[in-house]
Amino acid sequence: MTVNDDSFTNWKNREEIAESMIPIIGKLHREQDVTILLHSRSLVNKSVVSILKTHRFARQIAGEELSVTETLPFLQALTTLDLGPSQIDIGMLAATYKADDRGLSVEDFTAEAVAGATGANKIERGEGRDVVLYGFGRIGRLVARLLIEKAGSGNGLRLRAVVVRGGGEADLVKRASLLRRDSIHGQFQGTITVDEASSTIIANGNAIKVIYANDPSEVDYTAYGIKDAILIDNTGKWRDREGLSKHLRPGIDKVVLTAPGKGDVPNIVHGVNHDTIKPDEQILSCASCTTNAIVPPLKAMDDEYGVLRGHVETVHSFTNDQNLLDNYHKADRRGRSAPLNMVITETGAASAVAKALPDLKAPITGSSIRVPVPDVSIAILSLRLGRETTREEVLDYLRDVSLNSPLKRQIDFTTAPDAVSMDFVGSRHSSIVDAGATKVDGDNAILYLWYDNEFGYSCQVIRVVQHVSGVEYPTYPSPAV
């Protein structure tokens, strides 16, 4: 047998194993509300090839590819346990088992590692939480996709309604079409139908009422059977507590803003300060996409090295706030054609760091350049550290953070030598460290951080909503602290 024949046979064998994993993953998700992860990446509703590619990803983290033959036994062991709602990382199970020297069987080790999600310890499945989207633009539609994707078990977040201003003839059909097709993020994964008579979009069986209103005061949510809902305002029209309080009407319990909050509105970056949210807090902000990109790695670097000062320069894709062609705009420069120019503008991300990381005393400055790409940005974070280090040490540390720390859902890591912005469209992390571009000289470090300013940010929004709703299930094995 030739090398080519041997490689192909090996691939076919792994395909067969991955195929056998799909029904197990699906059944655990539907029947027990268990999400199977592989190094923090969900395997729910993934294809055979996607599962194999996710296993291959481990090569750039651990130095070698993770095989489905290694993870399948742990997945099979999970089917024998009385599991409650949780997220279980079979990549972490395989890695920690390999490092364990007690000689336990896979079944015994797995039972011990996920004990917090079994038997008397398991969380009871809740009834779910209603969610309303106020606005249906770029972020609103991506958040909708994520909510629909995560509704598989029927016990988590339930997207009940979308509130928009009336757009004229065929408005509902056009909005459904924008949810179905996206020039950047591709086709919606599933089916979408429209019931114009009831003003409803039905996506993968989820009935989403489309409510037309020009102001929050016009909506009676209880008329649609909506109760104790979390409303996600992605219009950016209101940023302070007074304005956002308009949403707190019968049927709405909490308001989450997808833009930086002003005044005393808490700015939350999931993974960093989400545990500071007070149970009775009704209004909060998810800060900006750039804040979510820089705060997690900034915290990681401060924890290990100390940060004395820093500057962030963001090279940011253009947004709907800019003009396609030169025209009047209330802000300086943003009136110039977005697809034709690099546009120097301001960013509030640096000042927002203080809200998310109040213990960080280092001054952080920032500026931004909008460039002619439709999605994915990069933040160049220049830091003066509290001690000298080396490039190798920093990269080893950040690689480990991306794999084993509580920030592993926020920070990703790439060693690809020819990585470019389009490679990170659809990334669910808020920040991806580019190892090849990283520079370290003594106590100075420059990190290049890619981020999908649309999708990665939307994932962070969902994580915050899950946390305040009580359906953010624990992850096993628990990441190192």
Coordinates of C-alpha atoms in Angstrom, one line a residue:
M1 CA 0.0 0.0 0.0
T2 CA 1.4 3.5 -0.9
V3 CA 1.6 6.4 1.4
N4 CA -1.3 8.1 -0.4
D5 CA -3.5 4.9 0.0
D6 CA -2.6 4.7 3.6
S7 CA -3.5 8.4 4.2
F8 CA -6.8 8.0 2.4
T9 CA -7.7 4.9 4.4
N10 CA -6.9 6.7 7.6
W11 CA -9.1 9.6 6.6
K12 CA -12.0 7.4 5.8
N13 CA -11.6 5.6 9.1
R14 CA -11.7 9.0 11.0
E15 CA -14.7 10.0 8.9
E16 CA -16.6 6.9 10.0
I17 CA -15.7 7.6 13.7
A18 CA -16.8 11.3 13.4
E19 CA -20.0 10.2 11.8
S20 CA -20.7 7.9 14.7
M21 CA -20.2 10.9 17.1
I22 CA -23.0 13.0 15.6
P23 CA -26.0 11.2 16.9
I24 CA -24.5 11.0 20.4
I25 CA -23.7 14.7 20.4
G26 CA -27.3 15.5 19.2
K27 CA -29.0 13.2 21.7
L28 CA -27.1 14.6 24.6
H29 CA -28.0 18.2 23.5
R30 CA -31.7 17.5 22.9
E31 CA -32.5 15.2 25.7
Q32 CA -30.2 16.3 28.5
D33 CA -29.2 19.9 27.5
V34 CA -25.6 19.0 27.3
T35 CA -23.4 20.8 24.9
I36 CA -20.3 18.9 23.7
L37 CA -17.3 21.1 23.1
L38 CA -13.8 20.5 21.8
H39 CA -11.3 23.0 23.1
S40 CA -14.2 25.4 23.8
R41 CA -15.6 24.9 20.2
S42 CA -19.1 23.5 20.1
L43 CA -19.6 20.2 18.2
V44 CA -23.4 20.5 18.2
N45 CA -25.0 20.4 14.7
K46 CA -21.6 20.1 13.1
S47 CA -20.8 18.1 10.0
V48 CA -18.3 15.2 9.8
V49 CA -15.7 17.3 8.1
S50 CA -16.3 20.2 10.6
I51 CA -15.7 17.8 13.5
L52 CA -12.5 16.5 12.0
K53 CA -11.3 20.1 11.3
T54 CA -12.0 21.1 14.9
H55 CA -9.9 18.1 16.1
R56 CA -7.1 19.1 13.7
F57 CA -7.1 22.6 15.2
A58 CA -5.6 21.2 18.4
R59 CA -2.3 20.8 16.5
Q60 CA -1.5 24.5 16.7
I61 CA -2.3 24.6 20.4
A62 CA -0.8 21.3 21.6
G63 CA 1.7 20.7 18.8
E64 CA -0.1 17.6 17.5
E65 CA -3.5 16.8 16.0
L66 CA -6.1 15.5 18.3
S67 CA -7.7 12.3 16.9
V68 CA -11.3 11.3 17.0
T69 CA -10.1 7.9 18.2
E70 CA -8.9 9.7 21.4
T71 CA -12.1 11.6 22.1
L72 CA -14.7 9.1 21.1
P73 CA -14.2 6.9 24.3
F74 CA -15.0 10.0 26.5
L75 CA -18.1 10.8 24.5
Q76 CA -19.3 7.2 24.9
A77 CA -18.5 7.3 28.6
L78 CA -20.8 10.4 28.9
T79 CA -23.8 8.5 27.6
T80 CA -23.6 6.2 30.7
L81 CA -23.9 9.1 33.1
D82 CA -27.0 10.8 34.6
L83 CA -26.0 14.2 33.3
G84 CA -27.7 17.5 33.9
P85 CA -27.5 20.7 31.8
S86 CA -23.8 21.5 31.2
Q87 CA -21.1 22.1 28.7
I88 CA -18.5 19.3 28.5
D89 CA -15.2 19.7 26.7
I90 CA -14.1 16.3 25.4
G91 CA -10.8 17.8 24.2
M92 CA -10.0 18.9 27.7
L93 CA -11.1 15.5 29.0
A94 CA -8.7 13.8 26.7
A95 CA -5.8 16.2 27.5
T96 CA -6.3 15.9 31.3
Y97 CA -6.6 12.1 31.1
K98 CA -3.4 11.9 29.3
A99 CA -1.6 13.9 32.0
D100 CA -3.2 11.9 34.8
D101 CA -1.0 9.1 36.2
R102 CA -3.5 7.3 38.5
G103 CA -4.3 4.6 36.0
L104 CA -8.1 5.2 36.0
S105 CA -10.2 3.9 33.2
V106 CA -11.7 6.4 30.8
E107 CA -15.2 5.7 32.3
D108 CA -14.0 6.3 35.9
F109 CA -12.0 9.4 35.0
T110 CA -14.8 10.9 33.0
A111 CA -17.3 10.3 35.8
E112 CA -15.0 12.0 38.3
A113 CA -14.2 15.0 36.0
V114 CA -17.9 15.8 35.3
A115 CA -19.2 14.8 38.8
G116 CA -20.6 18.4 39.3
A117 CA -23.1 17.8 36.4
T118 CA -24.3 14.4 37.5
G119 CA -26.8 12.9 40.0
A120 CA -27.7 15.0 43.0
N121 CA -25.2 17.7 41.8
K122 CA -26.8 18.4 38.5
I123 CA -28.7 21.6 37.6
E124 CA -32.4 21.2 37.0
R125 CA -33.5 22.1 33.5
G126 CA -35.4 25.4 33.5
E127 CA -38.3 26.6 31.5
G128 CA -36.2 28.9 29.4
R129 CA -36.1 32.7 29.2
D130 CA -37.9 34.9 26.7
V131 CA -35.7 37.2 24.7
V132 CA -36.8 40.2 22.6
L133 CA -34.6 42.0 20.0
Y134 CA -35.1 45.7 19.7
G135 CA -33.7 46.4 16.2
F136 CA -32.7 44.0 13.5
G137 CA -29.5 45.3 11.9
R138 CA -26.1 43.6 11.5
I139 CA -25.7 42.6 15.2
G140 CA -29.5 42.0 15.7
R141 CA -29.6 39.4 12.9
L142 CA -26.4 37.6 14.0
V143 CA -27.7 37.5 17.6
A144 CA -31.0 36.1 16.2
R145 CA -29.0 33.3 14.4
L146 CA -27.2 32.4 17.6
L147 CA -30.4 32.4 19.7
I148 CA -32.1 30.1 17.1
E149 CA -29.0 27.8 17.0
K150 CA -29.0 27.5 20.7
A151 CA -32.7 26.8 21.0
G152 CA -32.2 23.1 20.2
S153 CA -32.9 21.7 23.6
G154 CA -35.9 24.0 24.1
N155 CA -34.9 24.9 27.6
G156 CA -32.5 27.9 27.1
L157 CA -33.1 31.3 25.6
R158 CA -36.2 31.7 23.5
L159 CA -36.3 34.4 20.8
R160 CA -39.9 35.5 21.0
A161 CA -40.0 38.8 19.2
V162 CA -38.2 41.4 17.1
V163 CA -39.2 45.1 17.3
V164 CA -38.5 47.3 14.3
R165 CA -39.8 50.4 12.6
G166 CA -42.2 49.7 9.7
G167 CA -40.4 49.7 6.3
G168 CA -43.3 49.6 3.9
E169 CA -44.4 47.0 1.4
A170 CA -43.1 43.5 1.8
D171 CA -41.2 44.6 4.9
L172 CA -41.5 41.2 6.7
V173 CA -40.4 39.2 3.6
K174 CA -37.4 41.5 3.2
R175 CA -36.3 41.2 6.8
A176 CA -36.7 37.4 6.7
S177 CA -34.6 37.4 3.5
L178 CA -31.8 39.3 5.3
L179 CA -31.9 36.8 8.1
R180 CA -31.7 33.9 5.5
R181 CA -28.8 35.3 3.5
D182 CA -25.8 37.3 4.5
S183 CA -23.1 38.5 2.2
I184 CA -20.4 38.0 4.8
H185 CA -21.6 35.2 7.1
G186 CA -23.3 33.1 4.5
Q187 CA -26.6 31.2 4.5
F188 CA -28.7 30.7 7.6
Q189 CA -28.3 27.1 8.8
G190 CA -31.8 25.8 8.6
T191 CA -35.2 26.8 7.2
I192 CA -37.1 30.1 7.4
T193 CA -40.7 30.7 6.4
V194 CA -42.9 33.8 6.7
D195 CA -46.4 34.1 8.0
E196 CA -47.5 37.6 6.9
A197 CA -51.0 37.2 8.3
S198 CA -49.6 36.9 11.9
S199 CA -46.5 39.0 11.2
T200 CA -44.3 36.0 12.2
I201 CA -40.9 34.7 11.0
I202 CA -40.6 30.9 11.6
A203 CA -36.9 29.9 11.8
N204 CA -36.1 26.2 12.5
G205 CA -39.5 25.9 14.2
N206 CA -39.0 29.0 16.3
A207 CA -41.9 31.5 15.9
I208 CA -40.6 35.0 16.1
K209 CA -43.2 37.8 16.2
V210 CA -42.2 40.9 14.3
I211 CA -43.6 44.0 16.2
Y212 CA -43.7 47.3 14.4
A213 CA -43.1 50.4 16.7
N214 CA -41.4 53.7 16.6
D215 CA -40.8 53.9 20.3
P216 CA -40.6 51.5 23.3
S217 CA -43.7 53.1 24.8
E218 CA -45.8 51.8 21.9
V219 CA -45.3 48.1 22.7
D220 CA -47.3 45.9 25.0
Y221 CA -45.2 42.8 25.3
T222 CA -47.7 41.0 27.5
A223 CA -50.2 41.0 24.6
Y224 CA -47.9 38.5 22.9
G225 CA -47.5 36.3 25.9
I226 CA -44.0 37.6 26.6
K227 CA -43.0 37.6 30.3
D228 CA -39.8 38.3 32.3
A229 CA -38.0 38.8 29.0
I230 CA -34.4 40.0 28.4
L231 CA -34.6 42.8 25.8
I232 CA -31.4 43.2 23.7
D233 CA -31.2 46.8 22.3
N234 CA -29.0 46.7 19.2
T235 CA -30.1 50.1 17.8
G236 CA -27.6 52.2 19.9
K237 CA -30.2 54.9 20.1
W238 CA -30.2 55.0 23.9
R239 CA -26.9 54.6 25.8
D240 CA -27.7 55.9 29.3
R241 CA -29.9 54.5 32.1
E242 CA -32.6 57.0 31.5
G243 CA -33.0 56.2 27.8
L244 CA -32.7 52.4 28.2
S245 CA -35.2 52.4 31.1
K246 CA -37.9 53.1 28.4
H247 CA -37.7 49.4 27.6
L248 CA -38.6 48.3 31.1
R249 CA -42.3 47.8 30.5
P250 CA -44.6 44.9 31.4
G251 CA -43.1 41.7 30.0
I252 CA -39.5 43.0 30.1
D253 CA -37.3 42.3 33.1
K254 CA -33.8 43.3 31.9
V255 CA -32.2 45.4 29.1
V256 CA -28.9 44.5 27.5
L257 CA -27.3 47.1 25.2
T258 CA -25.0 46.1 22.3
A259 CA -22.9 49.3 22.5
P260 CA -20.9 51.1 25.1
G261 CA -23.0 52.3 28.0
K262 CA -22.8 55.8 29.4
G263 CA -23.0 57.1 32.9
D264 CA -23.5 54.4 35.5
V265 CA -24.6 51.7 33.1
P266 CA -22.2 48.7 33.8
N267 CA -20.0 47.8 30.8
I268 CA -19.7 44.0 30.8
V269 CA -17.0 41.9 29.0
H270 CA -17.9 38.3 29.4
G271 CA -15.1 36.3 30.9
V272 CA -13.6 39.3 32.6
N273 CA -16.2 41.0 34.8
H274 CA -19.6 39.3 34.1
D275 CA -19.5 37.9 37.6
T276 CA -19.8 41.5 39.0
I277 CA -23.3 41.9 37.6
K278 CA -25.7 42.3 40.5
P279 CA -28.7 40.0 40.5
D280 CA -31.1 43.0 40.6
E281 CA -29.4 45.0 37.9
Q282 CA -31.9 45.6 35.1
I283 CA -29.8 47.6 32.7
L284 CA -26.3 46.8 31.4
S285 CA -24.1 47.1 28.4
C286 CA -21.9 44.6 26.5
A287 CA -19.4 47.4 25.7
S288 CA -18.0 47.6 22.2
C289 CA -16.5 44.9 19.9
T290 CA -13.1 46.5 20.3
T291 CA -13.4 46.6 24.1
N292 CA -14.3 42.9 24.0
A293 CA -11.2 42.3 21.8
I294 CA -8.6 44.0 24.0
V295 CA -9.8 43.6 27.6
P296 CA -9.4 39.8 27.8
P297 CA -5.8 39.7 26.6
L298 CA -5.1 42.9 28.5
K299 CA -6.3 41.2 31.7
A300 CA -4.2 38.0 30.9
M301 CA -1.1 40.1 30.4
D302 CA -1.6 42.1 33.5
D303 CA -2.2 39.0 35.6
E304 CA 1.1 37.5 34.5
Y305 CA 3.4 40.4 33.8
G306 CA 1.7 43.5 35.2
V307 CA 0.9 46.4 32.7
L308 CA 2.3 49.8 33.4
R309 CA 0.8 51.6 30.4
G310 CA -0.6 50.7 26.9
H311 CA -1.9 52.0 23.6
V312 CA -4.3 50.3 21.3
E313 CA -4.5 51.1 17.6
T314 CA -7.5 49.4 15.9
V315 CA -7.6 48.8 12.2
H316 CA -11.3 48.4 11.9
S317 CA -13.6 47.3 9.1
F318 CA -16.1 49.9 8.0
T319 CA -19.6 49.9 9.4
N320 CA -23.1 51.2 8.6
D321 CA -22.4 54.3 10.5
Q322 CA -20.2 55.5 7.6
N323 CA -21.3 56.6 4.1
L324 CA -20.9 54.5 1.0
L325 CA -20.1 57.7 -1.0
D326 CA -19.0 61.1 0.3
N327 CA -21.9 62.8 2.0
Y328 CA -22.7 64.8 5.1
H329 CA -22.0 63.1 8.4
K330 CA -22.2 64.6 11.9
A331 CA -18.8 63.1 12.8
D332 CA -15.5 64.2 11.4
R333 CA -14.2 62.1 8.4
R334 CA -16.9 59.5 8.6
G335 CA -18.8 61.2 5.8
R336 CA -16.1 60.2 3.4
S337 CA -16.7 57.1 1.3
A338 CA -16.1 54.0 3.4
P339 CA -15.3 51.5 0.6
L340 CA -12.7 53.9 -0.9
N341 CA -10.8 55.3 2.0
M342 CA -8.8 54.7 5.2
V343 CA -10.6 56.9 7.7
I344 CA -9.0 58.1 10.9
T345 CA -11.5 58.1 13.7
E346 CA -11.8 57.8 17.4
T347 CA -12.5 54.7 19.6
G348 CA -13.9 54.7 23.0
A349 CA -12.5 51.3 23.7
A350 CA -9.4 52.6 25.7
S351 CA -11.6 54.6 28.1
A352 CA -14.0 51.7 28.4
V353 CA -11.2 49.5 29.8
A354 CA -11.5 51.3 33.1
K355 CA -15.1 50.1 33.5
A356 CA -14.3 46.5 32.7
L357 CA -11.0 46.4 34.5
P358 CA -11.2 48.8 37.4
D359 CA -8.2 47.2 39.2
L360 CA -6.0 48.0 36.2
K361 CA -4.3 51.3 37.1
A362 CA -2.2 51.6 33.9
P363 CA -3.2 54.4 31.5
I364 CA -4.5 53.1 28.2
T365 CA -4.8 55.3 25.2
G366 CA -6.4 54.4 21.8
S367 CA -7.2 55.5 18.3
S368 CA -8.7 53.8 15.2
I369 CA -8.5 53.7 11.5
R370 CA -11.5 52.4 9.5
V371 CA -10.5 50.5 6.4
P372 CA -12.3 49.2 3.2
V373 CA -13.1 45.7 4.4
P374 CA -16.6 44.7 5.4
D375 CA -15.8 42.6 8.5
V376 CA -13.0 41.5 10.8
S377 CA -10.7 44.0 12.5
I378 CA -7.3 43.9 14.2
A379 CA -6.3 45.6 17.4
I380 CA -2.6 46.4 17.8
L381 CA -2.0 46.4 21.6
S382 CA 1.3 48.0 22.6
L383 CA 2.2 47.4 26.3
R384 CA 4.8 48.4 28.8
L385 CA 5.1 45.5 31.1
G386 CA 6.0 45.3 34.8
R387 CA 8.9 43.0 34.1
E388 CA 11.1 41.9 31.2
T389 CA 10.2 38.7 29.3
T390 CA 10.8 37.1 26.0
R391 CA 8.6 36.5 22.9
E392 CA 8.7 32.8 23.4
E393 CA 7.5 33.1 27.0
V394 CA 4.7 35.4 26.1
L395 CA 3.5 33.2 23.3
D396 CA 3.7 30.0 25.4
Y397 CA 1.7 31.8 28.1
L398 CA -1.0 33.2 25.7
R399 CA -1.3 29.8 24.0
D400 CA -2.0 28.2 27.4
V401 CA -4.5 30.9 28.3
S402 CA -6.4 30.2 25.1
L403 CA -6.6 26.5 25.9
N404 CA -6.8 26.1 29.7
S405 CA -7.9 29.3 31.4
P406 CA -11.3 30.9 32.2
L407 CA -10.6 33.2 29.2
K408 CA -10.5 30.3 26.7
R409 CA -13.9 31.3 25.2
Q410 CA -12.7 34.8 24.7
I411 CA -9.1 34.4 23.6
D412 CA -8.0 32.2 20.6
F413 CA -4.6 31.7 19.2
T414 CA -3.2 31.2 15.7
T415 CA 0.2 30.2 14.4
A416 CA -0.8 30.3 10.7
P417 CA 2.0 32.0 8.9
D418 CA -0.2 33.5 6.2
A419 CA -3.3 34.4 8.2
V420 CA -5.3 37.4 6.9
S421 CA -8.6 39.0 8.0
M422 CA -11.0 36.9 6.1
D423 CA -9.7 33.8 7.8
F424 CA -11.5 35.0 11.0
V425 CA -15.0 35.6 9.7
G426 CA -17.3 33.6 11.9
S427 CA -14.8 33.3 14.8
R428 CA -16.7 32.9 18.1
H429 CA -13.9 34.3 20.2
S430 CA -13.7 38.0 21.0
S431 CA -9.9 38.1 20.3
I432 CA -7.4 35.9 18.3
V433 CA -3.7 36.3 19.1
D434 CA -1.6 36.3 16.0
A435 CA 1.6 34.5 17.1
G436 CA 3.6 35.3 14.0
A437 CA 3.1 39.0 14.4
T438 CA 3.8 39.2 18.2
K439 CA 6.8 41.3 19.1
V440 CA 8.5 41.4 22.5
D441 CA 11.6 43.4 23.5
G442 CA 12.4 43.3 27.2
D443 CA 9.5 44.9 29.0
N444 CA 7.7 46.0 25.8
A445 CA 5.2 43.8 24.1
I446 CA 3.1 44.3 21.0
L447 CA 0.2 42.0 20.4
Y448 CA -1.8 41.7 17.2
L449 CA -5.3 40.7 18.0
W450 CA -7.8 39.8 15.2
Y451 CA -11.5 39.9 15.9
D452 CA -14.7 39.4 14.0
N453 CA -16.3 42.7 15.1
E454 CA -19.7 41.3 14.1
F455 CA -19.9 37.6 14.9
G456 CA -17.4 37.3 17.7
Y457 CA -19.0 40.3 19.4
S458 CA -22.5 38.8 19.0
C459 CA -21.2 35.6 20.7
Q460 CA -20.1 37.7 23.6
V461 CA -23.5 39.4 23.8
I462 CA -25.1 35.9 23.9
R463 CA -22.8 34.8 26.7
V464 CA -23.8 37.9 28.8
V465 CA -27.5 37.2 28.2
Q466 CA -27.1 33.6 29.1
H467 CA -25.3 34.6 32.4
V468 CA -28.0 37.1 33.5
S469 CA -30.8 34.7 32.4
G470 CA -29.5 31.8 34.5
V471 CA -29.0 29.5 31.6
E472 CA -25.2 29.8 31.4
Y473 CA -24.4 26.2 32.3
P474 CA -21.1 25.2 33.9
T475 CA -18.3 23.8 31.8
Y476 CA -16.5 20.5 32.7
P477 CA -13.7 19.8 33.2
S478 CA -13.4 23.2 35.0
P479 CA -10.7 25.4 33.5
A480 CA -7.6 26.2 35.6
V481 CA -7.9 29.4 37.5

